[in-house]
Each structure stands twice: as C-alpha cells, then as structure tokens.
C-alpha cells in the first residue's frame, strides 16, 4: 500500500466512518502532531487525534472527502481535500442546523519506514465551518 493509499484509508475509516482505531494502526507510536488544538507527541497526540475523529463524526456523521490534489516528496505527502456533509451535531453549544457544510483541508504527513504517519500538520478551514453552521454569527452577536 502506498502512502497516498494509507492516507486515504486513514481519512475514510477515521473521519468518514468514525473508526478511531485507525489511529493505532496507521500512526507511529511517537507521532508528532502539529495541528492547532491537537498538537503534541506520542500517546497524548494519538488520543487527541482519536478524539478529533469522534468529534468530527459526531458533528457531521455523513462527512465525505474528495482528494483534490496530492503530491509526494520522499516520505512526505501534501494533500488538499474537501470535506462535505450535513451538520447534525451541535457546535459550541449551538443546535445542529441540518445544513450542508463544505470544508477545505490542507494536510502534510511525513511517513516512517513502516508506512505509518510519523508527523502531521493539518489546516482545516474551521472559519468556514463556523460560518456555515451559524456558530460564527452566534458568537459575534
């Protein structure tokens, strides 16, 4: 399996299906996570990623990703993808809207020799998610 295939498998099983066990399978035990709010290393980082999988799946259980662009350089993969689904779980104390949401995500992953994600930088467009769910309007009102 290529690093591209591993990454897609991680997103499909994890963030689309809500299976947080994919973290144990496809990330290194000493994972270094750089994404804001999930940053850390080792077991603590892996637990934060698992919690993020559960939270995204709770808020948008029908989330599906299109992989719009991918490029590799050695052991590093850059991905631009779009997540689309329906806001079905509350966010920051707000009620689910039932509205469609679309979020662009930029991910960079460095893989170890065993093909596991060893280091990750993630930049989801959280601002777009806040706007599309009405959370932003509620927070600035």
GROMACS .gro file of N, CA and C in nm, residues 16-127:
model
  336
   16UNK      N    1  -1.447   0.966   0.804
   16UNK     CA    2  -1.576   0.940   0.741
   16UNK      C    3  -1.659   0.838   0.820
   17UNK      N    4  -1.596   0.731   0.865
   17UNK     CA    5  -1.669   0.624   0.933
   17UNK      C    6  -1.666   0.634   1.085
   18UNK      N    7  -1.581   0.721   1.138
   18UNK     CA    8  -1.574   0.739   1.283
   18UNK      C    9  -1.496   0.631   1.356
   19UNK      N   10  -1.414   0.554   1.285
   19UNK     CA   11  -1.337   0.444   1.345
   19UNK      C   12  -1.203   0.498   1.396
   20UNK      N   13  -1.196   0.531   1.525
   20UNK     CA   14  -1.073   0.588   1.578
   20UNK      C   15  -0.961   0.486   1.597
   21UNK      N   16  -0.989   0.357   1.580
   21UNK     CA   17  -0.883   0.255   1.591
   21UNK      C   18  -0.783   0.266   1.476
   22UNK      N   19  -0.820   0.337   1.370
   22UNK     CA   20  -0.729   0.357   1.258
   22UNK      C   21  -0.604   0.434   1.303
   23UNK      N   22  -0.618   0.513   1.409
   23UNK     CA   23  -0.503   0.588   1.462
   23UNK      C   24  -0.396   0.490   1.511
   24UNK      N   25  -0.436   0.386   1.585
   24UNK     CA   26  -0.341   0.288   1.635
   24UNK      C   27  -0.274   0.213   1.521
   25UNK      N   28  -0.348   0.189   1.416
   25UNK     CA   29  -0.297   0.111   1.304
   25UNK      C   30  -0.207   0.191   1.211
   26UNK      N   31  -0.243   0.317   1.183
   26UNK     CA   32  -0.175   0.390   1.076
   26UNK      C   33  -0.090   0.508   1.121
   27UNK      N   34  -0.076   0.530   1.253
   27UNK     CA   35   0.017   0.632   1.300
   27UNK      C   36   0.125   0.568   1.385
   28UNK      N   37   0.241   0.631   1.385
   28UNK     CA   38   0.354   0.581   1.465
   28UNK      C   39   0.327   0.605   1.613
   29UNK      N   40   0.378   0.517   1.699
   29UNK     CA   41   0.359   0.537   1.843
   29UNK      C   42   0.414   0.671   1.892
   30UNK      N   43   0.516   0.722   1.826
   30UNK     CA   44   0.576   0.850   1.865
   30UNK      C   45   0.531   0.964   1.773
   31UNK      N   46   0.410   0.953   1.722
   31UNK     CA   47   0.352   1.055   1.635
   31UNK      C   48   0.379   1.195   1.689
   32UNK      N   49   0.418   1.285   1.599
   32UNK     CA   50   0.431   1.427   1.633
   32UNK      C   51   0.320   1.499   1.558
   33UNK      N   52   0.229   1.560   1.632
   33UNK     CA   53   0.112   1.627   1.575
   33UNK      C   54   0.129   1.777   1.592
   34UNK      N   55   0.115   1.850   1.480
   34UNK     CA   56   0.133   1.995   1.482
   34UNK      C   57   0.002   2.073   1.466
   35UNK      N   58  -0.108   2.005   1.435
   35UNK     CA   59  -0.234   2.076   1.411
   35UNK      C   60  -0.279   2.148   1.537
   36UNK      N   61  -0.321   2.273   1.520
   36UNK     CA   62  -0.369   2.353   1.633
   36UNK      C   63  -0.480   2.278   1.706
   37UNK      N   64  -0.468   2.270   1.836
   37UNK     CA   65  -0.567   2.202   1.919
   37UNK      C   66  -0.541   2.053   1.937
   38UNK      N   67  -0.459   1.996   1.851
   38UNK     CA   68  -0.426   1.854   1.861
   38UNK      C   69  -0.277   1.834   1.887
   39UNK      N   70  -0.202   1.944   1.892
   39UNK     CA   71  -0.057   1.937   1.897
   39UNK      C   72  -0.007   1.859   2.017
   40UNK      N   73   0.103   1.789   1.994
   40UNK     CA   74   0.165   1.708   2.097
   40UNK      C   75   0.241   1.595   2.033
   41UNK      N   76   0.282   1.500   2.114
   41UNK     CA   77   0.354   1.385   2.060
   41UNK      C   78   0.320   1.260   2.139
   42UNK      N   79   0.349   1.148   2.076
   42UNK     CA   80   0.330   1.018   2.139
   42UNK      C   81   0.184   0.986   2.168
   43UNK      N   82   0.163   0.916   2.279
   43UNK     CA   83   0.029   0.869   2.315
   43UNK      C   84  -0.070   0.982   2.332
   44UNK      N   85  -0.024   1.095   2.387
   44UNK     CA   86  -0.116   1.209   2.407
   44UNK      C   87  -0.165   1.263   2.273
   45UNK      N   88  -0.077   1.273   2.175
   45UNK     CA   89  -0.117   1.322   2.043
   45UNK      C   90  -0.213   1.223   1.977
   46UNK      N   91  -0.183   1.097   1.988
   46UNK     CA   92  -0.270   0.996   1.927
   46UNK      C   93  -0.410   1.000   1.988
   47UNK      N   94  -0.419   1.022   2.119
   47UNK     CA   95  -0.550   1.032   2.184
   47UNK      C   96  -0.626   1.156   2.136
   48UNK      N   97  -0.555   1.266   2.115
   48UNK     CA   98  -0.620   1.387   2.063
   48UNK      C   99  -0.673   1.364   1.922
   49UNK      N  100  -0.600   1.293   1.840
   49UNK     CA  101  -0.646   1.263   1.704
   49UNK      C  102  -0.769   1.173   1.710
   50UNK      N  103  -0.768   1.075   1.798
   50UNK     CA  104  -0.886   0.989   1.815
   50UNK      C  105  -1.007   1.071   1.856
   51UNK      N  106  -0.988   1.164   1.951
   51UNK     CA  107  -1.099   1.249   1.995
   51UNK      C  108  -1.149   1.336   1.881
   52UNK      N  109  -1.058   1.385   1.796
   52UNK     CA  110  -1.099   1.467   1.681
   52UNK      C  111  -1.181   1.385   1.583
   53UNK      N  112  -1.142   1.261   1.560
   53UNK     CA  113  -1.220   1.172   1.473
   53UNK      C  114  -1.362   1.157   1.528
   54UNK      N  115  -1.373   1.128   1.656
   54UNK     CA  116  -1.506   1.111   1.717
   54UNK      C  117  -1.588   1.240   1.708
   55UNK      N  118  -1.524   1.355   1.731
   55UNK     CA  119  -1.595   1.483   1.730
   55UNK      C  120  -1.642   1.520   1.590
   56UNK      N  121  -1.558   1.506   1.491
   56UNK     CA  122  -1.599   1.535   1.353
   56UNK      C  123  -1.713   1.443   1.313
   57UNK      N  124  -1.700   1.315   1.347
   57UNK     CA  125  -1.805   1.219   1.310
   57UNK      C  126  -1.936   1.249   1.384
   58UNK      N  127  -1.928   1.299   1.506
   58UNK     CA  128  -2.048   1.336   1.580
   58UNK      C  129  -2.117   1.457   1.514
   59UNK      N  130  -2.037   1.556   1.476
   59UNK     CA  131  -2.094   1.678   1.418
   59UNK      C  132  -2.144   1.658   1.275
   60UNK      N  133  -2.070   1.580   1.197
   60UNK     CA  134  -2.103   1.561   1.055
   60UNK      C  135  -2.085   1.412   1.023
   61UNK      N  136  -2.179   1.328   1.066
   61UNK     CA  137  -2.161   1.184   1.051
   61UNK      C  138  -2.161   1.135   0.906
   62UNK      N  139  -2.210   1.218   0.815
   62UNK     CA  140  -2.208   1.179   0.674
   62UNK      C  141  -2.094   1.247   0.597
   63UNK      N  142  -1.991   1.294   0.667
   63UNK     CA  143  -1.878   1.362   0.604
   63UNK      C  144  -1.812   1.270   0.501
   64UNK      N  145  -1.789   1.325   0.383
   64UNK     CA  146  -1.718   1.253   0.277
   64UNK      C  147  -1.612   1.347   0.221
   65UNK      N  148  -1.496   1.291   0.192
   65UNK     CA  149  -1.384   1.371   0.143
   65UNK      C  150  -1.357   1.343  -0.003
   66UNK      N  151  -1.329   1.451  -0.076
   66UNK     CA  152  -1.272   1.437  -0.210
   66UNK      C  153  -1.126   1.479  -0.197
   67UNK      N  154  -1.040   1.406  -0.261
   67UNK     CA  155  -0.897   1.433  -0.254
   67UNK      C  156  -0.860   1.510  -0.381
   68UNK      N  157  -0.855   1.642  -0.366
   68UNK     CA  158  -0.847   1.733  -0.480
   68UNK      C  159  -0.707   1.744  -0.538
   69UNK      N  160  -0.604   1.732  -0.454
   69UNK     CA  161  -0.466   1.737  -0.501
   69UNK      C  162  -0.378   1.666  -0.400
   70UNK      N  163  -0.282   1.589  -0.453
   70UNK     CA  164  -0.185   1.520  -0.368
   70UNK      C  165  -0.050   1.524  -0.438
   71UNK      N  166   0.053   1.545  -0.360
   71UNK     CA  167   0.187   1.537  -0.414
   71UNK      C  168   0.279   1.481  -0.307
   72UNK      N  169   0.381   1.409  -0.351
   72UNK     CA  170   0.475   1.346  -0.259
   72UNK      C  171   0.617   1.392  -0.290
   73UNK      N  172   0.696   1.402  -0.184
   73UNK     CA  173   0.839   1.425  -0.197
   73UNK      C  174   0.905   1.336  -0.093
   74UNK      N  175   0.964   1.228  -0.137
   74UNK     CA  176   1.024   1.133  -0.044
   74UNK      C  177   0.920   1.074   0.049
   75UNK      N  178   0.940   1.094   0.179
   75UNK     CA  179   0.849   1.037   0.279
   75UNK      C  180   0.737   1.131   0.319
   76UNK      N  181   0.721   1.244   0.246
   76UNK     CA  182   0.622   1.346   0.284
   76UNK      C  183   0.514   1.358   0.177
   77UNK      N  184   0.390   1.363   0.224
   77UNK     CA  185   0.273   1.374   0.136
   77UNK      C  186   0.199   1.503   0.169
   78UNK      N  187   0.168   1.582   0.065
   78UNK     CA  188   0.087   1.703   0.079
   78UNK      C  189  -0.048   1.674   0.017
   79UNK      N  190  -0.156   1.712   0.087
   79UNK     CA  191  -0.292   1.683   0.040
   79UNK      C  192  -0.379   1.807   0.055
   80UNK      N  193  -0.457   1.837  -0.050
   80UNK     CA  194  -0.565   1.935  -0.040
   80UNK      C  195  -0.692   1.857  -0.066
   81UNK      N  196  -0.784   1.862   0.029
   81UNK     CA  197  -0.909   1.786   0.015
   81UNK      C  198  -1.026   1.872   0.060
   82UNK      N  199  -1.144   1.826   0.023
   82UNK     CA  200  -1.266   1.895   0.061
   82UNK      C  201  -1.358   1.795   0.131
   83UNK      N  202  -1.402   1.832   0.251
   83UNK     CA  203  -1.497   1.751   0.325
   83UNK      C  204  -1.637   1.810   0.308
   84UNK      N  205  -1.733   1.724   0.278
   84UNK     CA  206  -1.871   1.768   0.260
   84UNK      C  207  -1.964   1.676   0.338
   85UNK      N  208  -2.063   1.736   0.402
   85UNK     CA  209  -2.160   1.658   0.476
   85UNK      C  210  -2.269   1.748   0.531
   86UNK      N  211  -2.341   1.697   0.630
   86UNK     CA  212  -2.454   1.766   0.689
   86UNK      C  213  -2.429   1.789   0.837
   87UNK      N  214  -2.448   1.913   0.880
   87UNK     CA  215  -2.426   1.949   1.021
   87UNK      C  216  -2.538   1.887   1.106
   88UNK      N  217  -2.504   1.777   1.175
   88UNK     CA  218  -2.604   1.704   1.253
   88UNK      C  219  -2.574   1.699   1.402
   89UNK      N  220  -2.461   1.756   1.444
   89UNK     CA  221  -2.426   1.759   1.585
   89UNK      C  222  -2.388   1.900   1.626
   90UNK      N  223  -2.429   1.941   1.745
   90UNK     CA  224  -2.405   2.077   1.792
   90UNK      C  225  -2.259   2.116   1.792
   91UNK      N  226  -2.237   2.248   1.790
   91UNK     CA  227  -2.102   2.304   1.788
   91UNK      C  228  -2.100   2.425   1.879
   92UNK      N  229  -2.012   2.428   1.978
   92UNK     CA  230  -2.001   2.538   2.073
   92UNK      C  231  -2.135   2.573   2.136
   93UNK      N  232  -2.209   2.472   2.174
   93UNK     CA  233  -2.336   2.493   2.242
   93UNK      C  234  -2.454   2.523   2.152
   94UNK      N  235  -2.431   2.532   2.022
   94UNK     CA  236  -2.541   2.557   1.928
   94UNK      C  237  -2.606   2.426   1.884
   95UNK      N  238  -2.727   2.436   1.839
   95UNK     CA  239  -2.801   2.319   1.793
   95UNK      C  240  -2.758   2.281   1.651
   96UNK      N  241  -2.772   2.155   1.614
   96UNK     CA  242  -2.746   2.115   1.477
   96UNK      C  243  -2.840   2.189   1.382
   97UNK      N  244  -2.789   2.228   1.267
   97UNK     CA  245  -2.871   2.305   1.172
   97UNK      C  246  -2.931   2.218   1.063
   98UNK      N  247  -2.873   2.101   1.036
   98UNK     CA  248  -2.916   2.020   0.924
   98UNK      C  249  -2.868   2.076   0.791
   99UNK      N  250  -2.787   2.183   0.796
   99UNK     CA  251  -2.737   2.246   0.674
   99UNK      C  252  -2.618   2.169   0.618
  100UNK      N  253  -2.601   2.175   0.487
  100UNK     CA  254  -2.480   2.117   0.429
  100UNK      C  255  -2.359   2.202   0.468
  101UNK      N  256  -2.246   2.136   0.486
  101UNK     CA  257  -2.121   2.204   0.514
  101UNK      C  258  -2.016   2.155   0.416
  102UNK      N  259  -1.921   2.245   0.387
  102UNK     CA  260  -1.809   2.212   0.299
  102UNK      C  261  -1.684   2.275   0.359
  103UNK      N  262  -1.582   2.195   0.382
  103UNK     CA  263  -1.461   2.242   0.449
  103UNK      C  264  -1.339   2.199   0.368
  104UNK      N  265  -1.254   2.295   0.335
  104UNK     CA  266  -1.127   2.264   0.271
  104UNK      C  267  -1.025   2.232   0.380
  105UNK      N  268  -0.942   2.132   0.354
  105UNK     CA  269  -0.840   2.090   0.449
  105UNK      C  270  -0.708   2.075   0.374
  106UNK      N  271  -0.601   2.126   0.432
  106UNK     CA  272  -0.466   2.103   0.383
  106UNK      C  273  -0.395   2.017   0.487
  107UNK      N  274  -0.343   1.904   0.445
  107UNK     CA  275  -0.270   1.814   0.535
  107UNK      C  276  -0.132   1.787   0.477
  108UNK      N  277  -0.034   1.781   0.566
  108UNK     CA  278   0.101   1.738   0.531
  108UNK      C  279   0.136   1.626   0.627
  109UNK      N  280   0.178   1.513   0.573
  109UNK     CA  281   0.212   1.397   0.655
  109UNK      C  282   0.351   1.347   0.617
  110UNK      N  283   0.431   1.323   0.719
  110UNK     CA  284   0.558   1.254   0.698
  110UNK      C  285   0.540   1.111   0.748
  111UNK      N  286   0.577   1.015   0.665
  111UNK     CA  287   0.560   0.874   0.696
  111UNK      C  288   0.694   0.813   0.740
  112UNK      N  289   0.688   0.717   0.833
  112UNK     CA  290   0.809   0.647   0.875
  112UNK      C  291   0.838   0.531   0.780
  113UNK      N  292   0.943   0.457   0.808
  113UNK     CA  293   0.985   0.346   0.721
  113UNK      C  294   0.882   0.234   0.714
  114UNK      N  295   0.795   0.224   0.815
  114UNK     CA  296   0.690   0.121   0.816
  114UNK      C  297   0.562   0.169   0.749
  115UNK      N  298   0.562   0.291   0.697
  115UNK     CA  299   0.444   0.343   0.629
  115UNK      C  300   0.340   0.402   0.723
  116UNK      N  301   0.379   0.435   0.845
  116UNK     CA  302   0.286   0.496   0.940
  116UNK      C  303   0.308   0.647   0.941
  117UNK      N  304   0.202   0.720   0.969
  117UNK     CA  305   0.213   0.865   0.980
  117UNK      C  306   0.295   0.895   1.105
  118UNK      N  307   0.412   0.959   1.084
  118UNK     CA  308   0.503   0.989   1.195
  118UNK      C  309   0.492   1.134   1.238
  119UNK      N  310   0.450   1.220   1.145
  119UNK     CA  311   0.438   1.362   1.176
  119UNK      C  312   0.328   1.418   1.088
  120UNK      N  313   0.248   1.509   1.145
  120UNK     CA  314   0.132   1.561   1.073
  120UNK      C  315   0.112   1.709   1.102
  121UNK      N  316   0.084   1.783   0.995
  121UNK     CA  317   0.040   1.922   1.004
  121UNK      C  318  -0.096   1.928   0.936
  122UNK      N  319  -0.198   1.979   1.002
  122UNK     CA  320  -0.331   1.986   0.944
  122UNK      C  321  -0.386   2.127   0.955
  123UNK      N  322  -0.449   2.173   0.846
  123UNK     CA  323  -0.508   2.306   0.846
  123UNK      C  324  -0.650   2.297   0.788
  124UNK      N  325  -0.748   2.259   0.871
  124UNK     CA  326  -0.887   2.261   0.826
  124UNK      C  327  -0.939   2.404   0.829
  125UNK      N  328  -1.024   2.440   0.737
  125UNK     CA  329  -1.082   2.574   0.734
  125UNK      C  330  -1.195   2.581   0.838
  126UNK      N  331  -1.156   2.596   0.962
  126UNK     CA  332  -1.253   2.600   1.073
  126UNK      C  333  -1.343   2.722   1.064
  127UNK      N  334  -1.290   2.831   1.012
  127UNK     CA  335  -1.370   2.953   0.996
  127UNK      C  336  -1.491   2.925   0.906
   0.00000   0.00000   0.00000
